[in-house]
mmCIF file of C-alpha atoms and ligand atoms in Angstrom:
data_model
loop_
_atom_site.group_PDB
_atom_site.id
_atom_site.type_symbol
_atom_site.label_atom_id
_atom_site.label_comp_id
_atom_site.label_asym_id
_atom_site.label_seq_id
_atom_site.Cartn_x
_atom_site.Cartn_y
_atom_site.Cartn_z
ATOM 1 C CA UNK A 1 230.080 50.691 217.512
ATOM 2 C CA UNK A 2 228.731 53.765 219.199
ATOM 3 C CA UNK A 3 231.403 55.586 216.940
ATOM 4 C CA UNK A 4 230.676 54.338 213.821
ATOM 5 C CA UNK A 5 226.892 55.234 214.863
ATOM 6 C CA UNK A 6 227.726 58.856 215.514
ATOM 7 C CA UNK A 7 230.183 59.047 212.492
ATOM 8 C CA UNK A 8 227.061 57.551 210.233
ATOM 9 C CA UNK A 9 224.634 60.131 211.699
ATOM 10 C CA UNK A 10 227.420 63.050 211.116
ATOM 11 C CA UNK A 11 227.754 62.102 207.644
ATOM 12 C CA UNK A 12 223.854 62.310 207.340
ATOM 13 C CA UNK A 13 223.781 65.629 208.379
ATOM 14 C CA UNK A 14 227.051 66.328 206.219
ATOM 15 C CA UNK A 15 224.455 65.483 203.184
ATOM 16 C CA UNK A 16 221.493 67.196 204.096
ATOM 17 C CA UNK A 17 223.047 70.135 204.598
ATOM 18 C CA UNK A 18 225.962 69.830 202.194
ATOM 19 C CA UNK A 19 224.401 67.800 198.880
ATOM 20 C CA UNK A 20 226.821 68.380 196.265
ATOM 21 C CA UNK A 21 229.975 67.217 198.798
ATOM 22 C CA UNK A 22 231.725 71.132 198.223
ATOM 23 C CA UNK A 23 232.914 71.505 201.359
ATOM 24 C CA UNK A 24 232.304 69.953 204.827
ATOM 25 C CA UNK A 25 229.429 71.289 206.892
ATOM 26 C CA UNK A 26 229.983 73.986 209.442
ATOM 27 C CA UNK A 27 229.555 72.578 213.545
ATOM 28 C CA UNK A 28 227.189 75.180 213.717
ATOM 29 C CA UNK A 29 225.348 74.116 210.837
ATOM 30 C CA UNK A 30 225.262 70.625 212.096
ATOM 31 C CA UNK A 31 224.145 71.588 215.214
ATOM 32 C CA UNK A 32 221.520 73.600 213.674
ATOM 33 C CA UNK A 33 220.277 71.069 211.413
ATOM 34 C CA UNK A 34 219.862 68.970 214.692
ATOM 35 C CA UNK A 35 218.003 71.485 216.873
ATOM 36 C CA UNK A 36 215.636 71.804 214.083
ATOM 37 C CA UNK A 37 214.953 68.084 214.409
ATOM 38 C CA UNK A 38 214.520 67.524 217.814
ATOM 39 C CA UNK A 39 212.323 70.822 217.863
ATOM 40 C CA UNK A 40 210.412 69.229 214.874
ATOM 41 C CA UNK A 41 210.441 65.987 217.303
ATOM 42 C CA UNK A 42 209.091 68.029 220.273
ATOM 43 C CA UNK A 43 206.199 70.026 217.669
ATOM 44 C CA UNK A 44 205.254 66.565 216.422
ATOM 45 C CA UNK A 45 204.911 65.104 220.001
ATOM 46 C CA UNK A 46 203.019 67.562 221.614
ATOM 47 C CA UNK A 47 200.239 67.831 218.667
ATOM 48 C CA UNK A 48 199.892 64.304 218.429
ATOM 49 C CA UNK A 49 199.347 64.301 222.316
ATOM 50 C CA UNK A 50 196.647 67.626 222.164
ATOM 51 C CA UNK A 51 195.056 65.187 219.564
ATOM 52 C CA UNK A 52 194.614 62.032 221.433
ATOM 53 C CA UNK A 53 193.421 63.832 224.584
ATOM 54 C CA UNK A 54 190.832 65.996 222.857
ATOM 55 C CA UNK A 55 189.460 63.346 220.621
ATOM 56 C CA UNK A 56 189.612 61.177 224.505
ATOM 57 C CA UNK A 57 187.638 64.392 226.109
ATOM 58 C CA UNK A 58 184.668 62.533 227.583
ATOM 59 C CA UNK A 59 182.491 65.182 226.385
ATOM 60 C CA UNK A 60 183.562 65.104 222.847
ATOM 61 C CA UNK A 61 182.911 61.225 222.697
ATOM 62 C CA UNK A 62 179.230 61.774 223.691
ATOM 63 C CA UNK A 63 179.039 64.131 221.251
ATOM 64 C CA UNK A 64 180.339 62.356 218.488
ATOM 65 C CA UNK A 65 178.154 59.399 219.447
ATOM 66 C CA UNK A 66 174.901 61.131 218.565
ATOM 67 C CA UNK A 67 173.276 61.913 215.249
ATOM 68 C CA UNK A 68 173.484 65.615 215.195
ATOM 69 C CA UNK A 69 170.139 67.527 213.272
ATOM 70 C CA UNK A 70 170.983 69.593 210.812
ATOM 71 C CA UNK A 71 168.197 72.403 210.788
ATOM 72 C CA UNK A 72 168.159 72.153 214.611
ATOM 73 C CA UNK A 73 171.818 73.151 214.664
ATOM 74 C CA UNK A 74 171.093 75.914 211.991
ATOM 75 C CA UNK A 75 168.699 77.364 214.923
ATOM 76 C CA UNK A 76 170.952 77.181 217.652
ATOM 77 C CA UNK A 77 173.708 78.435 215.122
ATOM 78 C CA UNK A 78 171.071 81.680 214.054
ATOM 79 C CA UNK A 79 171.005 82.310 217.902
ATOM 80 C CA UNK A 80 174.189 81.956 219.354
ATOM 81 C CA UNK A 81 176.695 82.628 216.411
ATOM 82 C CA UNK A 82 175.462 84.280 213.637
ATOM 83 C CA UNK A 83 176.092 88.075 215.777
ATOM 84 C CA UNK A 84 179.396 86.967 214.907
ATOM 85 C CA UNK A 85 179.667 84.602 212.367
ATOM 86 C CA UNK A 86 177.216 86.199 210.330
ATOM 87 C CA UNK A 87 173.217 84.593 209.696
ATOM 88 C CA UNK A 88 174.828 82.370 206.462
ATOM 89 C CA UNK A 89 177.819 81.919 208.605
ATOM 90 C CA UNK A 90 179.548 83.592 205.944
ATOM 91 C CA UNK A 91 181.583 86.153 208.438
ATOM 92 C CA UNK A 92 180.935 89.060 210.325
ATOM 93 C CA UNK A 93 183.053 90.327 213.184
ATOM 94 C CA UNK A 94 184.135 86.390 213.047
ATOM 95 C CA UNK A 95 185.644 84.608 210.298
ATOM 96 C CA UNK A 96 183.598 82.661 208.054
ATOM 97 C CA UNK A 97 182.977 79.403 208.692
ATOM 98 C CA UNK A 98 182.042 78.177 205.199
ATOM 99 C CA UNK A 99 184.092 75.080 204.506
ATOM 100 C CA UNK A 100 185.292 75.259 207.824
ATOM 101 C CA UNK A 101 185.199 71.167 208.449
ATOM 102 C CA UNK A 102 188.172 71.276 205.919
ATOM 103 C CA UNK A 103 189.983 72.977 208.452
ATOM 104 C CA UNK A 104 189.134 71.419 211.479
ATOM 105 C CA UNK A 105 188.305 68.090 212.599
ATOM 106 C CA UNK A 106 185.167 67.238 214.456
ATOM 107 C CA UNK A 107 186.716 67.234 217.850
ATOM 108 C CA UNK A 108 188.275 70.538 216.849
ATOM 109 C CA UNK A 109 185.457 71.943 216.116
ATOM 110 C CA UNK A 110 183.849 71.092 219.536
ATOM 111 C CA UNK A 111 186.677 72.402 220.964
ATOM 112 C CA UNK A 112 186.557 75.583 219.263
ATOM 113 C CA UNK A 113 182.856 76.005 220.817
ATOM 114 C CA UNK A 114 183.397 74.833 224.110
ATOM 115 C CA UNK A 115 186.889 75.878 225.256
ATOM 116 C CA UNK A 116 186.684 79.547 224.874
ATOM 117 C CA UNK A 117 190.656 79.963 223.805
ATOM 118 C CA UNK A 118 190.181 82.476 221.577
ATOM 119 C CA UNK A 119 188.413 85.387 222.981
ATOM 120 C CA UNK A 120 186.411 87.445 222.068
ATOM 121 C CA UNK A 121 184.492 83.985 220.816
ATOM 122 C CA UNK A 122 182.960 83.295 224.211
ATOM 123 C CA UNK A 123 182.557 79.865 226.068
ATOM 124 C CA UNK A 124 179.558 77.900 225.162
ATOM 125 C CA UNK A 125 178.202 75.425 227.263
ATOM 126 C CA UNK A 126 175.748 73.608 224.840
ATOM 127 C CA UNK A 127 174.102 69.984 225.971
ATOM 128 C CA UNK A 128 175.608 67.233 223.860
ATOM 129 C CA UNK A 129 172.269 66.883 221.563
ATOM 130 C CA UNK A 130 172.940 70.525 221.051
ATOM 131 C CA UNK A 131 176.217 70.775 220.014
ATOM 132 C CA UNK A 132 175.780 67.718 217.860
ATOM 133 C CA UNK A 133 173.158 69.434 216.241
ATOM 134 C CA UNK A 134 175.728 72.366 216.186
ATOM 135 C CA UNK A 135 178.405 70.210 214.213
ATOM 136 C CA UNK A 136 176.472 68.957 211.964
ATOM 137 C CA UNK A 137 175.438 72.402 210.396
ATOM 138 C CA UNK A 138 178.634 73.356 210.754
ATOM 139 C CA UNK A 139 179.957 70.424 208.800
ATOM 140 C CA UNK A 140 178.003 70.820 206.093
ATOM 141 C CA UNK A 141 179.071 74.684 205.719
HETATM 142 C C1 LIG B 201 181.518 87.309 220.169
HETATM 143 C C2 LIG B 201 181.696 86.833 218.816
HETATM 144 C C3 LIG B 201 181.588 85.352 218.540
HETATM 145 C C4 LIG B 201 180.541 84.492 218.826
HETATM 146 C C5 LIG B 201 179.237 84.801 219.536
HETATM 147 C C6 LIG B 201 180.922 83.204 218.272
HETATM 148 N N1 LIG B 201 182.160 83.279 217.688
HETATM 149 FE FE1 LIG B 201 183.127 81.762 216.743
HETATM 150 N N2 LIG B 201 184.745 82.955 216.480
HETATM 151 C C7 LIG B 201 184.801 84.303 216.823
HETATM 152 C C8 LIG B 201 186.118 84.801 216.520
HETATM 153 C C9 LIG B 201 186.615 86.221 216.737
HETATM 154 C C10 LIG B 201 186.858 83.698 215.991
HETATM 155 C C11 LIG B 201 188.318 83.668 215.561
HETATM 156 C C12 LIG B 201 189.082 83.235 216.771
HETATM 157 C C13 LIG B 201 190.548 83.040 216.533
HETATM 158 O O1 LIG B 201 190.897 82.119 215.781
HETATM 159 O O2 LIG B 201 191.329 83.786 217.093
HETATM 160 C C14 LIG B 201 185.942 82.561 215.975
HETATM 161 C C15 LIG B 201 186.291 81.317 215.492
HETATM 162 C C16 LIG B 201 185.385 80.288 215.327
HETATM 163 C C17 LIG B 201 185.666 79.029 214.672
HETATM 164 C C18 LIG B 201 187.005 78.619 214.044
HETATM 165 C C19 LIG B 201 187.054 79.165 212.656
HETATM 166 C C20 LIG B 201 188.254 78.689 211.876
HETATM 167 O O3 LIG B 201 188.395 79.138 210.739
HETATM 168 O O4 LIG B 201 189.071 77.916 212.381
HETATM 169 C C21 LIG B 201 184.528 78.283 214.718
HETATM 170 C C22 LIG B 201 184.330 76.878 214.148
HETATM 171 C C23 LIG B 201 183.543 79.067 215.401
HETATM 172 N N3 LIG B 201 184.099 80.272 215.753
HETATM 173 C C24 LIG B 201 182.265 78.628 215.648
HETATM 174 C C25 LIG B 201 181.352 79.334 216.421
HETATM 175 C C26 LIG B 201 180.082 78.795 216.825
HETATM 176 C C27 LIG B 201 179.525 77.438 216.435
HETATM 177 C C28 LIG B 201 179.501 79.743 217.608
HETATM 178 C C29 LIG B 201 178.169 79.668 218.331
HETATM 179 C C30 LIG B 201 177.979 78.560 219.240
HETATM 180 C C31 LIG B 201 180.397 80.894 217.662
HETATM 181 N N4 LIG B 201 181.518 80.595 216.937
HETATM 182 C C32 LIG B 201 180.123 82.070 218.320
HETATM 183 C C33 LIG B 201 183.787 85.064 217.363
HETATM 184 C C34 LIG B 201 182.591 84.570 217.819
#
């Protein structure tokens, strides 16, 4: 049983790597092929783990649970980010952030603000009602 199991998985690897049946694939190749799996495995694990725990960050969840101003956020954006960001967020020293939501998910974006893991953006510490205000300028950039 266990054979036929390892023979079936062989002969899926024999395929991926080897479509057209030419010649048998290589050990190494096999083994390659399977590395690249379980790293793909491991890659897939841990970003579906920094996921869950950000969008669980008690924090985050406040945040999300208020209705963020839009024009209040543009303020606090004017004053805290736009040295950097540029006043119509468009970029400065910072990248733009003009369709920026596209590229990041609401917790992300929180995160971005709040976890200071890319210097030189600094650390913000901004109330919840602030930073909701905060993401929802920024979502609508
Ligand atoms: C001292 C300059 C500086 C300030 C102030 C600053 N940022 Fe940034 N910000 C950066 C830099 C530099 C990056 C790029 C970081 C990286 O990805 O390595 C960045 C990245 C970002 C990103 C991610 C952009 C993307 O394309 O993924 C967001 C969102 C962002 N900043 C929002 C803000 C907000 C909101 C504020 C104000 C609360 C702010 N930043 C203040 C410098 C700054």
């Amino acid at each position: 049983m266990l054979i036929t199991k390892r023979n079936s998985l062989d002969a899926l690897a024999d395929n991926a790597l080897n479509p057209d049946h030419s010649k048998p694939a290589s050990a190494t190749s096999r083994w390659l092929l399977w590395a690249t799996v379980a790293i793909a495995c491991l890659l897939a694990t841990f970003f579906v783990v920094r996921h869950v725990q950000a969008a669980a960050d008690p924090y985050v969840q406040e945040v999300l649970a208020l209705q963020g101003d839009r024009d209040r956020g543009q303020e606090i954006f004017q004053m805290n980010c736009a040295v950097c960001h540029g006043i119509e967020a468009d970029g400065e020293v910072g990248p733009s952030l003009l369709g920026v939501s596209a590229r990041k998910s609401k917790s992300k974006l929180i995160q971005q603000v709040v976890s200071g893991n890319t210097p030189p953006m600094p650390q913000f510490q901004p109330e919840a009602k602030d930073m909701a205000d905060l993401l929802e300028y920024l979502e609508q950039l």
